[in-house]
Amino acid sequence: MKVPKDVLKYIKDENVEFVDFRFMDFLGTWQHFSVPAGAVEEDTFEEGLGFDGSSIRGWKAINESDMIVVPDPETALLDPFTEHKTLFITCNIKDPITKENYTRDPRYIALKAEEYLKSTQIADTAFFGPEAEFFIFDSIRYANEPSSSFFEIDSVEAAWNTGAEGVDELGNLGHKIRHKEGYFPCPPTDKFQDLRSEMVLEMIKLGIDVECQHHEVATAGQAEIDIKYGTLVATADRLLQYKYIVKNVADRNGYSATFMPKPIYGDNGSGMHTHVSLWKGGKPLFGGDGYAGLSEMALHFIGGILKHAKSLVAFTNPTISSYKRLVPGYEAPVNLAYSSRNRSAAIRIPMYSDNPKAKRVEFRCPDPSCNPYLAFSAILMAGLDGVQNKIDPGAPLDKNIYDLPSEELDKINSTPESLRAALQALKNDHEYLLKGDVFTSDVIESWIDYKLNNEVKACELRPHPYEFELYYDV
């Protein structure tokens, strides 16, 4: 559907009962409210609908809380999970007084990033291809009280259940996945083939092009479903639909799906390797005769990401949990270098094809806890800064990182060790994000303030359960 009249005709022809208006909060969670379908008119797509923005994390204060959602007709889709026929539409946010787009609306930031790219005349299109990983659990329990703190995960295929009773429907039928051996055994060891297929089929119904689905490395139901690349805003829209489908298909089958980066100690976390390429006039710009078949532009793009990576991860890896995945020595992409095949490097150049159209940069640090509008925009801005300033990415890292002597390893920069460190890096290095007014100083300051006070300090104040094992007897 392209214009409001198309949406209204679809509502009438398909007997849609409700229209659900969805938008992204500052941190990365889809929000929504619904109205009876008959209340939606053509003017709704111009004037929007009001709501209280003060209850949305990181947004307006209570004294200036009124906001407007303005639906984008091109995003209208039929919700596959509601009992009553519901059409959901992705919205942009505007100020009701000025009628201007709200600067802290993540989707607006992404739209500005696309416009800025065009204004540079470097390229007119940036393609993004995220590979989001997630876990499927049978159950999850957690609590944080002044007198207690715990979490407890369970999974029918988890390594810790080899000796448990009553794990499967008929008791314990074995076939558990050992730690770091989930890539990728066939059923019955892989217990979630059909569940992932169900997720894929729902994605296809919504028009999402799916490339493949499979079990991932970790035990306890780690999974990956790969979707086809697309333009920045469209792909971020699709990723929200992707997460919505994964969680709801899991839920209706009695499971719980999570995109938390590191829920299990001693096994792989969930990343979101993100493939990026620039095009102009329908032609790819990253293919060339340089290293790994890359163009000079692509190498400079890599240079920009590597230069700004320590601040960039404040958006691409924005949680405390993110830095329990980004740990040196655990096969995580923490090394700020690039390589054609080395998966411990932060940037990899896939070598599956020599076709210039397939040439792209794979940034391996990001994880699926990010707000995709902000993460993709920040990646693009860092890469463009590299192109504009012809930033040399240095020599590639084609050696086995685990065989390097310590004196060589010490010369390689790595990602920050904590969210606090990443936020400090963002505070010190964010001018590249302000170009074209894509990110504003208010957005940067608000992001740092919210993350620092509501997440970092909140975790630092609370005793960790493992501290009792270490220190109770001092």
GROMACS .gro file of C-alpha atoms in nm:
model
  474
    1MET     CA    1   0.000   0.000   0.000
    2LYS     CA    2   0.146   0.331  -0.109
    3VAL     CA    3  -0.102   0.604  -0.015
    4PRO     CA    4  -0.374   0.652   0.250
    5LYS     CA    5  -0.653   0.568   0.003
    6ASP     CA    6  -0.495   0.225  -0.050
    7VAL     CA    7  -0.503   0.161   0.324
    8LEU     CA    8  -0.864   0.274   0.361
    9LYS     CA    9  -0.972   0.056   0.068
   10TYR     CA   10  -0.793  -0.244   0.218
   11ILE     CA   11  -0.962  -0.185   0.555
   12LYS     CA   12  -1.302  -0.187   0.387
   13ASP     CA   13  -1.241  -0.474   0.143
   14GLU     CA   14  -1.085  -0.704   0.406
   15ASN     CA   15  -1.324  -0.616   0.689
   16VAL     CA   16  -1.043  -0.500   0.916
   17GLU     CA   17  -1.173  -0.436   1.268
   18PHE     CA   18  -0.887  -0.244   1.428
   19VAL     CA   19  -0.590  -0.035   1.322
   20ASP     CA   20  -0.283  -0.059   1.544
   21PHE     CA   21  -0.044   0.238   1.547
   22ARG     CA   22   0.316   0.138   1.625
   23PHE     CA   23   0.623   0.342   1.695
   24MET     CA   24   0.970   0.292   1.839
   25ASP     CA   25   1.064   0.424   2.180
   26PHE     CA   26   1.404   0.582   2.239
   27LEU     CA   27   1.570   0.261   2.360
   28GLY     CA   28   1.440   0.018   2.101
   29THR     CA   29   1.107  -0.134   2.204
   30TRP     CA   30   0.802  -0.125   1.978
   31GLN     CA   31   0.505   0.058   2.136
   32HIS     CA   32   0.145   0.061   2.016
   33PHE     CA   33  -0.218   0.156   2.064
   34SER     CA   34  -0.527   0.056   1.865
   35VAL     CA   35  -0.840   0.231   1.738
   36PRO     CA   36  -1.154   0.091   1.573
   37ALA     CA   37  -1.097   0.072   1.199
   38GLY     CA   38  -1.392   0.303   1.130
   39ALA     CA   39  -1.217   0.586   1.315
   40VAL     CA   40  -0.931   0.597   1.063
   41GLU     CA   41  -0.980   0.855   0.788
   42GLU     CA   42  -0.761   0.999   0.515
   43ASP     CA   43  -0.689   1.299   0.739
   44THR     CA   44  -0.543   1.063   1.000
   45PHE     CA   45  -0.237   1.022   0.778
   46GLU     CA   46  -0.181   1.398   0.777
   47GLU     CA   47  -0.299   1.513   1.119
   48GLY     CA   48  -0.204   1.201   1.313
   49LEU     CA   49  -0.336   1.090   1.651
   50GLY     CA   50  -0.236   1.220   1.993
   51PHE     CA   51  -0.086   1.026   2.284
   52ASP     CA   52   0.102   1.086   2.610
   53GLY     CA   53   0.475   1.091   2.535
   54SER     CA   54   0.583   1.135   2.898
   55SER     CA   55   0.539   0.763   2.965
   56ILE     CA   56   0.775   0.664   2.683
   57ARG     CA   57   1.129   0.593   2.802
   58GLY     CA   58   1.375   0.873   2.725
   59TRP     CA   59   1.113   1.107   2.578
   60LYS     CA   60   0.930   1.423   2.680
   61ALA     CA   61   0.892   1.546   3.036
   62ILE     CA   62   0.546   1.552   3.194
   63ASN     CA   63   0.508   1.927   3.135
   64GLU     CA   64   0.537   1.887   2.754
   65SER     CA   65   0.408   1.535   2.711
   66ASP     CA   66   0.156   1.563   2.425
   67MET     CA   67   0.282   1.394   2.108
   68ILE     CA   68   0.135   1.288   1.772
   69VAL     CA   69   0.181   0.962   1.581
   70VAL     CA   70   0.167   1.004   1.204
   71PRO     CA   71   0.118   0.669   1.024
   72ASP     CA   72   0.327   0.578   0.719
   73PRO     CA   73   0.082   0.412   0.475
   74GLU     CA   74   0.359   0.214   0.304
   75THR     CA   75   0.413   0.013   0.623
   76ALA     CA   76   0.056  -0.115   0.669
   77LEU     CA   77   0.040  -0.493   0.730
   78LEU     CA   78  -0.213  -0.739   0.866
   79ASP     CA   79  -0.122  -0.859   1.215
   80PRO     CA   80  -0.093  -1.241   1.212
   81PHE     CA   81  -0.145  -1.282   1.588
   82THR     CA   82  -0.456  -1.086   1.686
   83GLU     CA   83  -0.792  -1.257   1.736
   84HIS     CA   84  -0.974  -0.960   1.585
   85LYS     CA   85  -0.860  -0.860   1.237
   86THR     CA   86  -0.603  -0.587   1.291
   87LEU     CA   87  -0.394  -0.381   1.054
   88PHE     CA   88  -0.075  -0.240   1.204
   89ILE     CA   89   0.104   0.067   1.071
   90THR     CA   90   0.447   0.203   1.160
   91CYS     CA   91   0.439   0.569   1.258
   92ASN     CA   92   0.661   0.875   1.283
   93ILE     CA   93   0.637   1.111   1.581
   94LYS     CA   94   0.563   1.485   1.565
   95ASP     CA   95   0.529   1.770   1.809
   96PRO     CA   96   0.162   1.879   1.826
   97ILE     CA   97   0.248   2.250   1.857
   98THR     CA   98   0.521   2.297   1.598
   99LYS     CA   99   0.412   2.004   1.376
  100GLU     CA  100   0.782   1.927   1.335
  101ASN     CA  101   0.929   1.579   1.356
  102TYR     CA  102   1.041   1.488   1.706
  103THR     CA  103   1.422   1.480   1.724
  104ARG     CA  104   1.427   1.183   1.963
  105ASP     CA  105   1.208   0.969   1.737
  106PRO     CA  106   1.452   0.695   1.626
  107ARG     CA  107   1.278   0.645   1.292
  108TYR     CA  108   1.311   1.014   1.213
  109ILE     CA  109   1.684   0.991   1.283
  110ALA     CA  110   1.708   0.702   1.036
  111LEU     CA  111   1.512   0.896   0.773
  112LYS     CA  112   1.752   1.188   0.818
  113ALA     CA  113   2.049   0.952   0.778
  114GLU     CA  114   1.916   0.840   0.440
  115GLU     CA  115   1.867   1.201   0.332
  116TYR     CA  116   2.213   1.297   0.451
  117LEU     CA  117   2.366   1.014   0.247
  118LYS     CA  118   2.201   1.153  -0.067
  119SER     CA  119   2.313   1.507   0.014
  120THR     CA  120   2.679   1.397   0.024
  121GLN     CA  121   2.649   1.268  -0.335
  122ILE     CA  122   2.879   0.984  -0.231
  123ALA     CA  123   2.593   0.741  -0.281
  124ASP     CA  124   2.215   0.747  -0.291
  125THR     CA  125   2.140   0.415  -0.120
  126ALA     CA  126   2.278   0.226   0.177
  127PHE     CA  127   2.182  -0.140   0.203
  128PHE     CA  128   2.177  -0.316   0.540
  129GLY     CA  129   2.155  -0.689   0.605
  130PRO     CA  130   2.126  -0.781   0.976
  131GLU     CA  131   2.178  -1.138   1.102
  132ALA     CA  132   1.987  -1.136   1.430
  133GLU     CA  133   2.037  -1.425   1.673
  134PHE     CA  134   1.809  -1.515   1.963
  135PHE     CA  135   1.736  -1.783   2.223
  136ILE     CA  136   1.422  -1.996   2.261
  137PHE     CA  137   1.366  -2.101   2.623
  138ASP     CA  138   1.112  -2.336   2.781
  139SER     CA  139   1.097  -2.110   3.083
  140ILE     CA  140   1.265  -1.808   3.236
  141ARG     CA  141   1.238  -1.690   3.596
  142TYR     CA  142   1.412  -1.388   3.748
  143ALA     CA  143   1.374  -1.149   4.040
  144ASN     CA  144   1.566  -0.864   4.201
  145GLU     CA  145   1.473  -0.771   4.556
  146PRO     CA  146   1.671  -0.601   4.834
  147SER     CA  147   1.706  -0.943   5.000
  148SER     CA  148   1.744  -1.168   4.698
  149SER     CA  149   1.844  -1.182   4.335
  150PHE     CA  150   1.835  -1.470   4.086
  151PHE     CA  151   1.757  -1.589   3.736
  152GLU     CA  152   1.676  -1.942   3.622
  153ILE     CA  153   1.662  -2.055   3.259
  154ASP     CA  154   1.546  -2.391   3.131
  155SER     CA  155   1.545  -2.551   2.789
  156VAL     CA  156   1.453  -2.897   2.669
  157GLU     CA  157   1.775  -2.920   2.465
  158ALA     CA  158   2.013  -2.758   2.718
  159ALA     CA  159   2.340  -2.929   2.811
  160TRP     CA  160   2.259  -2.904   3.182
  161ASN     CA  161   1.952  -3.128   3.138
  162THR     CA  162   2.130  -3.451   3.044
  163GLY     CA  163   2.059  -3.589   3.393
  164ALA     CA  164   1.725  -3.424   3.460
  165GLU     CA  165   1.395  -3.609   3.497
  166GLY     CA  166   1.081  -3.516   3.310
  167VAL     CA  167   1.243  -3.270   3.070
  168ASP     CA  168   1.075  -3.411   2.759
  169GLU     CA  169   0.711  -3.511   2.726
  170LEU     CA  170   0.799  -3.878   2.791
  171GLY     CA  171   1.068  -3.815   3.052
  172ASN     CA  172   1.423  -3.746   2.933
  173LEU     CA  173   1.494  -3.861   2.579
  174GLY     CA  174   1.851  -3.732   2.568
  175HIS     CA  175   1.988  -3.561   2.256
  176LYS     CA  176   2.098  -3.246   2.437
  177ILE     CA  177   2.328  -2.989   2.275
  178ARG     CA  178   2.669  -2.958   2.435
  179HIS     CA  179   2.797  -2.607   2.503
  180LYS     CA  180   2.920  -2.441   2.182
  181GLU     CA  181   2.808  -2.738   1.967
  182GLY     CA  182   2.474  -2.612   1.839
  183TYR     CA  183   2.599  -2.522   1.488
  184PHE     CA  184   2.415  -2.719   1.348
  185PRO     CA  185   2.307  -3.075   1.431
  186CYS     CA  186   1.991  -3.225   1.282
  187PRO     CA  187   1.680  -3.317   1.482
  188PRO     CA  188   1.618  -3.471   1.730
  189THR     CA  189   1.917  -3.285   1.878
  190ASP     CA  190   1.788  -2.964   1.721
  191LYS     CA  191   1.449  -2.940   1.891
  192PHE     CA  192   1.330  -2.622   1.721
  193GLN     CA  193   1.337  -2.689   1.347
  194ASP     CA  194   0.959  -2.673   1.315
  195LEU     CA  195   0.925  -2.372   1.544
  196ARG     CA  196   1.178  -2.172   1.342
  197SER     CA  197   1.002  -2.278   1.021
  198GLU     CA  198   0.675  -2.149   1.165
  199MET     CA  199   0.845  -1.817   1.234
  200VAL     CA  200   0.976  -1.806   0.876
  201LEU     CA  201   0.631  -1.873   0.729
  202GLU     CA  202   0.482  -1.587   0.930
  203MET     CA  203   0.760  -1.359   0.809
  204ILE     CA  204   0.692  -1.453   0.449
  205LYS     CA  205   0.323  -1.368   0.498
  206LEU     CA  206   0.429  -1.015   0.592
  207GLY     CA  207   0.645  -0.984   0.283
  208ILE     CA  208   0.980  -1.038   0.456
  209ASP     CA  209   1.229  -1.214   0.228
  210VAL     CA  210   1.391  -1.491   0.431
  211GLU     CA  211   1.718  -1.644   0.317
  212CYS     CA  212   1.762  -1.928   0.569
  213GLN     CA  213   1.699  -2.044   0.925
  214HIS     CA  214   1.916  -2.262   1.148
  215HIS     CA  215   2.027  -2.345   1.501
  216GLU     CA  216   2.311  -2.133   1.630
  217VAL     CA  217   2.626  -2.226   1.824
  218ALA     CA  218   2.496  -2.214   2.182
  219THR     CA  219   2.296  -2.476   2.366
  220ALA     CA  220   1.943  -2.406   2.498
  221GLY     CA  221   1.772  -2.309   2.174
  222GLN     CA  222   1.995  -2.044   2.020
  223ALA     CA  223   1.866  -1.965   1.671
  224GLU     CA  224   1.918  -1.745   1.368
  225ILE     CA  225   1.686  -1.649   1.084
  226ASP     CA  226   1.849  -1.447   0.807
  227ILE     CA  227   1.647  -1.194   0.610
  228LYS     CA  228   1.739  -1.028   0.281
  229TYR     CA  229   1.912  -0.691   0.287
  230GLY     CA  230   1.723  -0.369   0.221
  231THR     CA  231   1.748   0.007   0.257
  232LEU     CA  232   1.822   0.153   0.601
  233VAL     CA  233   1.474   0.254   0.720
  234ALA     CA  234   1.294  -0.033   0.548
  235THR     CA  235   1.532  -0.288   0.702
  236ALA     CA  236   1.493  -0.137   1.049
  237ASP     CA  237   1.113  -0.158   1.001
  238ARG     CA  238   1.150  -0.521   0.895
  239LEU     CA  239   1.371  -0.606   1.193
  240LEU     CA  240   1.098  -0.487   1.431
  241GLN     CA  241   0.846  -0.707   1.249
  242TYR     CA  242   1.100  -0.992   1.266
  243LYS     CA  243   1.137  -0.963   1.645
  244TYR     CA  244   0.761  -0.932   1.688
  245ILE     CA  245   0.705  -1.253   1.492
  246VAL     CA  246   0.980  -1.448   1.670
  247LYS     CA  247   0.848  -1.357   2.015
  248ASN     CA  248   0.483  -1.420   1.934
  249VAL     CA  249   0.532  -1.751   1.753
  250ALA     CA  250   0.740  -1.872   2.047
  251ASP     CA  251   0.475  -1.751   2.292
  252ARG     CA  252   0.182  -1.920   2.121
  253ASN     CA  253   0.376  -2.247   2.126
  254GLY     CA  254   0.456  -2.224   2.496
  255TYR     CA  255   0.813  -2.095   2.465
  256SER     CA  256   0.985  -1.766   2.540
  257ALA     CA  257   1.217  -1.601   2.286
  258THR     CA  258   1.474  -1.340   2.387
  259PHE     CA  259   1.716  -1.114   2.199
  260MET     CA  260   1.918  -1.049   2.516
  261PRO     CA  261   2.283  -1.064   2.406
  262LYS     CA  262   2.423  -1.288   2.681
  263PRO     CA  263   2.166  -1.482   2.885
  264ILE     CA  264   2.380  -1.796   2.940
  265TYR     CA  265   2.714  -1.812   3.118
  266GLY     CA  266   2.984  -2.020   2.947
  267ASP     CA  267   2.833  -2.026   2.599
  268ASN     CA  268   2.802  -1.798   2.296
  269GLY     CA  269   2.593  -1.485   2.316
  270SER     CA  270   2.356  -1.355   2.051
  271GLY     CA  271   2.501  -1.112   1.801
  272MET     CA  272   2.363  -0.931   1.498
  273HIS     CA  273   2.634  -0.921   1.233
  274THR     CA  274   2.535  -0.633   1.005
  275HIS     CA  275   2.624  -0.623   0.634
  276VAL     CA  276   2.649  -0.280   0.471
  277SER     CA  277   2.706  -0.159   0.115
  278LEU     CA  278   2.669   0.171  -0.071
  279TRP     CA  279   2.513   0.208  -0.415
  280LYS     CA  280   2.458   0.498  -0.656
  281GLY     CA  281   2.233   0.507  -0.961
  282GLY     CA  282   2.167   0.137  -0.921
  283LYS     CA  283   2.537   0.048  -0.927
  284PRO     CA  284   2.740  -0.101  -0.640
  285LEU     CA  285   3.026   0.109  -0.504
  286PHE     CA  286   3.210  -0.137  -0.279
  287GLY     CA  287   3.349  -0.369  -0.549
  288GLY     CA  288   3.701  -0.298  -0.678
  289ASP     CA  289   4.056  -0.420  -0.718
  290GLY     CA  290   4.174  -0.357  -0.362
  291TYR     CA  291   4.207  -0.594  -0.068
  292ALA     CA  292   3.946  -0.877  -0.083
  293GLY     CA  293   3.803  -0.726  -0.402
  294LEU     CA  294   3.703  -0.400  -0.235
  295SER     CA  295   3.703  -0.049  -0.376
  296GLU     CA  296   3.895   0.239  -0.220
  297MET     CA  297   3.560   0.377  -0.099
  298ALA     CA  298   3.482   0.053   0.084
  299LEU     CA  299   3.822   0.054   0.254
  300HIS     CA  300   3.773   0.414   0.366
  301PHE     CA  301   3.424   0.318   0.490
  302ILE     CA  302   3.590   0.047   0.700
  303GLY     CA  303   3.842   0.305   0.821
  304GLY     CA  304   3.559   0.524   0.949
  305ILE     CA  305   3.391   0.239   1.137
  306LEU     CA  306   3.719   0.133   1.297
  307LYS     CA  307   3.808   0.490   1.394
  308HIS     CA  308   3.475   0.549   1.565
  309ALA     CA  309   3.401   0.192   1.680
  310LYS     CA  310   3.451   0.261   2.049
  311SER     CA  311   3.179   0.525   2.048
  312LEU     CA  312   2.972   0.353   1.780
  313VAL     CA  313   2.911   0.047   1.999
  314ALA     CA  314   2.724   0.268   2.248
  315PHE     CA  315   2.441   0.243   1.990
  316THR     CA  316   2.509  -0.097   1.830
  317ASN     CA  317   2.573  -0.272   2.165
  318PRO     CA  318   2.369  -0.063   2.408
  319THR     CA  319   2.315  -0.291   2.710
  320ILE     CA  320   2.505  -0.417   3.013
  321SER     CA  321   2.454  -0.766   2.869
  322SER     CA  322   2.621  -0.662   2.541
  323TYR     CA  323   2.963  -0.649   2.705
  324LYS     CA  324   2.933  -0.997   2.850
  325ARG     CA  325   2.935  -1.109   2.485
  326LEU     CA  326   3.212  -0.873   2.370
  327VAL     CA  327   3.486  -1.036   2.577
  328PRO     CA  328   3.841  -1.093   2.444
  329GLY     CA  329   3.943  -1.457   2.407
  330TYR     CA  330   3.590  -1.594   2.362
  331GLU     CA  331   3.569  -1.584   1.982
  332ALA     CA  332   3.380  -1.254   2.003
  333PRO     CA  333   3.450  -0.987   1.738
  334VAL     CA  334   3.624  -0.750   1.978
  335ASN     CA  335   3.938  -0.676   1.773
  336LEU     CA  336   3.912  -0.342   1.593
  337ALA     CA  337   4.057  -0.464   1.267
  338TYR     CA  338   3.928  -0.601   0.936
  339SER     CA  339   3.984  -0.927   0.755
  340SER     CA  340   3.851  -1.125   0.462
  341ARG     CA  341   3.797  -1.438   0.670
  342ASN     CA  342   3.899  -1.385   1.032
  343ARG     CA  343   3.580  -1.390   1.240
  344SER     CA  344   3.750  -1.250   1.550
  345ALA     CA  345   3.795  -0.918   1.365
  346ALA     CA  346   3.528  -0.653   1.415
  347ILE     CA  347   3.489  -0.623   1.037
  348ARG     CA  348   3.486  -0.910   0.793
  349ILE     CA  349   3.463  -0.902   0.415
  350PRO     CA  350   3.253  -1.201   0.301
  351MET     CA  351   3.428  -1.394   0.022
  352TYR     CA  352   3.139  -1.606  -0.105
  353SER     CA  353   3.123  -1.423  -0.441
  354ASP     CA  354   3.343  -1.206  -0.666
  355ASN     CA  355   3.039  -1.028  -0.808
  356PRO     CA  356   3.070  -0.650  -0.736
  357LYS     CA  357   2.702  -0.652  -0.636
  358ALA     CA  358   2.786  -0.893  -0.353
  359LYS     CA  359   3.074  -0.688  -0.214
  360ARG     CA  360   2.989  -0.557   0.128
  361VAL     CA  361   3.130  -0.486   0.472
  362GLU     CA  362   3.020  -0.705   0.762
  363PHE     CA  363   3.035  -0.524   1.098
  364ARG     CA  364   3.030  -0.809   1.349
  365CYS     CA  365   3.010  -0.621   1.681
  366PRO     CA  366   2.637  -0.529   1.688
  367ASP     CA  367   2.383  -0.732   1.882
  368PRO     CA  368   2.002  -0.751   1.860
  369SER     CA  369   1.942  -0.551   2.179
  370CYS     CA  370   2.008  -0.236   1.974
  371ASN     CA  371   1.755   0.010   1.842
  372PRO     CA  372   1.801  -0.065   1.468
  373TYR     CA  373   1.711   0.287   1.354
  374LEU     CA  374   1.985   0.433   1.571
  375ALA     CA  375   2.237   0.153   1.518
  376PHE     CA  376   2.212   0.151   1.137
  377SER     CA  377   2.224   0.531   1.124
  378ALA     CA  378   2.533   0.543   1.344
  379ILE     CA  379   2.710   0.277   1.135
  380LEU     CA  380   2.634   0.473   0.818
  381MET     CA  381   2.756   0.801   0.967
  382ALA     CA  382   3.082   0.645   1.088
  383GLY     CA  383   3.146   0.486   0.748
  384LEU     CA  384   3.067   0.807   0.561
  385ASP     CA  385   3.308   0.997   0.783
  386GLY     CA  386   3.573   0.750   0.672
  387VAL     CA  387   3.490   0.807   0.305
  388GLN     CA  388   3.481   1.186   0.339
  389ASN     CA  389   3.814   1.200   0.523
  390LYS     CA  390   3.976   0.909   0.333
  391ILE     CA  391   4.053   0.728   0.658
  392ASP     CA  392   4.307   0.449   0.609
  393PRO     CA  393   4.187   0.130   0.786
  394GLY     CA  394   4.545   0.007   0.822
  395ALA     CA  395   4.664  -0.344   0.740
  396PRO     CA  396   4.414  -0.632   0.753
  397LEU     CA  397   4.427  -0.886   1.034
  398ASP     CA  398   4.461  -1.216   0.849
  399LYS     CA  399   4.646  -1.403   1.124
  400ASN     CA  400   4.485  -1.634   1.378
  401ILE     CA  401   4.427  -1.399   1.669
  402TYR     CA  402   4.462  -1.682   1.918
  403ASP     CA  403   4.814  -1.765   1.796
  404LEU     CA  404   4.946  -1.410   1.819
  405PRO     CA  405   5.216  -1.337   2.077
  406SER     CA  406   5.112  -1.092   2.349
  407GLU     CA  407   5.333  -0.812   2.217
  408GLU     CA  408   5.151  -0.827   1.880
  409LEU     CA  409   4.809  -0.868   2.038
  410ASP     CA  410   4.861  -0.562   2.257
  411LYS     CA  411   4.893  -0.346   1.945
  412ILE     CA  412   4.538  -0.427   1.832
  413ASN     CA  413   4.266  -0.200   1.964
  414SER     CA  414   3.955  -0.366   2.103
  415THR     CA  415   3.597  -0.271   2.180
  416PRO     CA  416   3.517  -0.115   2.521
  417GLU     CA  417   3.493  -0.359   2.810
  418SER     CA  418   3.169  -0.217   2.950
  419LEU     CA  419   2.868  -0.005   2.865
  420ARG     CA  420   3.006   0.268   3.091
  421ALA     CA  421   3.326   0.278   2.885
  422ALA     CA  422   3.129   0.284   2.558
  423LEU     CA  423   2.916   0.575   2.680
  424GLN     CA  424   3.229   0.765   2.780
  425ALA     CA  425   3.370   0.702   2.432
  426LEU     CA  426   3.047   0.836   2.280
  427LYS     CA  427   3.073   1.146   2.499
  428ASN     CA  428   3.426   1.206   2.370
  429ASP     CA  429   3.363   1.116   2.004
  430HIS     CA  430   3.029   1.200   1.845
  431GLU     CA  431   3.092   1.487   1.602
  432TYR     CA  432   3.060   1.247   1.309
  433LEU     CA  433   2.703   1.170   1.419
  434LEU     CA  434   2.600   1.537   1.421
  435LYS     CA  435   2.667   1.594   1.050
  436GLY     CA  436   2.356   1.687   0.857
  437ASP     CA  437   2.171   1.716   1.190
  438VAL     CA  438   2.114   1.339   1.172
  439PHE     CA  439   2.179   1.292   1.542
  440THR     CA  440   2.142   1.602   1.758
  441SER     CA  441   2.335   1.697   2.070
  442ASP     CA  442   2.013   1.647   2.265
  443VAL     CA  443   1.983   1.288   2.138
  444ILE     CA  444   2.345   1.207   2.228
  445GLU     CA  445   2.321   1.366   2.573
  446SER     CA  446   1.984   1.205   2.647
  447TRP     CA  447   2.109   0.862   2.538
  448ILE     CA  448   2.417   0.883   2.759
  449ASP     CA  449   2.219   1.019   3.055
  450TYR     CA  450   1.945   0.755   3.034
  451LYS     CA  451   2.180   0.462   2.990
  452LEU     CA  452   2.417   0.578   3.261
  453ASN     CA  453   2.156   0.652   3.527
  454ASN     CA  454   1.892   0.389   3.454
  455GLU     CA  455   2.111   0.094   3.358
  456VAL     CA  456   2.482   0.129   3.440
  457LYS     CA  457   2.448   0.282   3.787
  458ALA     CA  458   2.146   0.067   3.869
  459CYS     CA  459   2.351  -0.249   3.806
  460GLU     CA  460   2.658  -0.117   3.986
  461LEU     CA  461   2.454  -0.051   4.302
  462ARG     CA  462   2.319  -0.406   4.327
  463PRO     CA  463   2.512  -0.702   4.473
  464HIS     CA  464   2.570  -0.979   4.218
  465PRO     CA  465   2.482  -1.334   4.333
  466TYR     CA  466   2.833  -1.454   4.249
  467GLU     CA  467   2.978  -1.203   4.495
  468PHE     CA  468   2.838  -1.414   4.778
  469GLU     CA  469   3.029  -1.716   4.652
  470LEU     CA  470   3.345  -1.509   4.633
  471TYR     CA  471   3.325  -1.299   4.945
  472TYR     CA  472   3.069  -1.420   5.199
  473ASP     CA  473   3.333  -1.582   5.416
  474VAL     CA  474   3.579  -1.290   5.423
   0.00000   0.00000   0.00000
